[in-house]
Amino acid sequence: EVRGAYRIESSYRSGLAAVIADFRRQFRLFLLSGDNDREREVLQPLFGEAQALRFEQSPADKLEFIR
């Protein structure tokens, strides 16, 4: 018998979409995260290209990507 459940959702600051859009006009952006891809559906429209989002990245993965 389930007596309760928790649901934890991410929230983003207002204006985030505008900031990312401004940066996208000047740069090619990538998101490197050690977290899972649960937020992919929310972030994908902001970043555009599917390959711009990289989840479950270790610190070594992130360093290698930057190099």
CSV table of C-alpha atoms in Angstrom, one decimal:
chain,number,residue,atom,x,y,z
A,1,GLU,CA,0.0,0.0,0.0
A,2,VAL,CA,1.5,3.3,-1.1
A,3,ARG,CA,0.7,5.9,1.5
A,4,GLY,CA,2.4,8.9,-0.1
A,5,ALA,CA,4.9,10.0,-2.7
A,6,TYR,CA,7.4,12.8,-3.3
A,7,ARG,CA,7.8,14.6,-6.5
A,8,ILE,CA,10.8,16.9,-6.9
A,9,GLU,CA,10.8,19.2,-9.9
A,10,SER,CA,13.5,21.5,-11.2
A,11,SER,CA,12.8,25.1,-11.5
A,12,TYR,CA,14.7,27.7,-13.5
A,13,ARG,CA,15.0,31.4,-13.0
A,14,SER,CA,12.7,33.6,-15.0
A,15,GLY,CA,14.4,35.0,-18.0
A,16,LEU,CA,16.6,32.0,-18.6
A,17,ALA,CA,15.2,31.4,-22.1
A,18,ALA,CA,16.1,35.0,-23.1
A,19,VAL,CA,19.6,34.7,-21.8
A,20,ILE,CA,20.2,31.4,-23.6
A,21,ALA,CA,18.7,32.8,-26.8
A,22,ASP,CA,21.1,35.8,-26.6
A,23,PHE,CA,24.1,33.6,-26.1
A,24,ARG,CA,23.0,31.3,-28.9
A,25,ARG,CA,23.2,34.3,-31.3
A,26,GLN,CA,26.8,34.7,-30.4
A,27,PHE,CA,28.1,31.2,-29.5
A,28,ARG,CA,27.5,27.6,-30.0
A,29,LEU,CA,26.3,26.4,-26.6
A,30,PHE,CA,26.6,23.1,-24.9
A,31,LEU,CA,25.2,21.8,-21.5
A,32,LEU,CA,27.5,19.4,-19.7
A,33,SER,CA,25.8,17.8,-16.7
A,34,GLY,CA,26.6,15.0,-14.3
A,35,ASP,CA,22.9,14.5,-13.8
A,36,ASN,CA,20.6,12.2,-15.7
A,37,ASP,CA,18.6,13.5,-18.7
A,38,ARG,CA,15.3,13.9,-16.9
A,39,GLU,CA,15.2,17.6,-17.9
A,40,ARG,CA,16.0,17.0,-21.6
A,41,GLU,CA,12.5,17.8,-22.7
A,42,VAL,CA,12.6,21.2,-20.9
A,43,LEU,CA,16.1,22.1,-22.0
A,44,GLN,CA,16.2,20.9,-25.6
A,45,PRO,CA,14.1,23.7,-27.0
A,46,LEU,CA,16.3,26.2,-25.3
A,47,PHE,CA,19.6,24.8,-26.6
A,48,GLY,CA,18.4,23.6,-30.0
A,49,GLU,CA,20.7,20.9,-31.3
A,50,ALA,CA,20.3,17.5,-29.6
A,51,GLN,CA,24.0,17.0,-29.3
A,52,ALA,CA,24.3,20.3,-27.4
A,53,LEU,CA,23.0,18.4,-24.3
A,54,ARG,CA,25.3,16.0,-22.6
A,55,PHE,CA,24.1,14.3,-19.5
A,56,GLU,CA,25.7,11.8,-17.1
A,57,GLN,CA,29.1,13.3,-17.7
A,58,SER,CA,31.9,12.6,-15.3
A,59,PRO,CA,34.3,15.4,-14.4
A,60,ALA,CA,36.8,13.6,-16.7
A,61,ASP,CA,34.2,13.6,-19.5
A,62,LYS,CA,33.6,17.3,-19.1
A,63,LEU,CA,37.3,18.1,-19.1
A,64,GLU,CA,37.9,16.0,-22.3
A,65,PHE,CA,35.0,17.8,-24.0
A,66,ILE,CA,36.4,21.2,-23.2
A,67,ARG,CA,39.8,20.3,-24.4
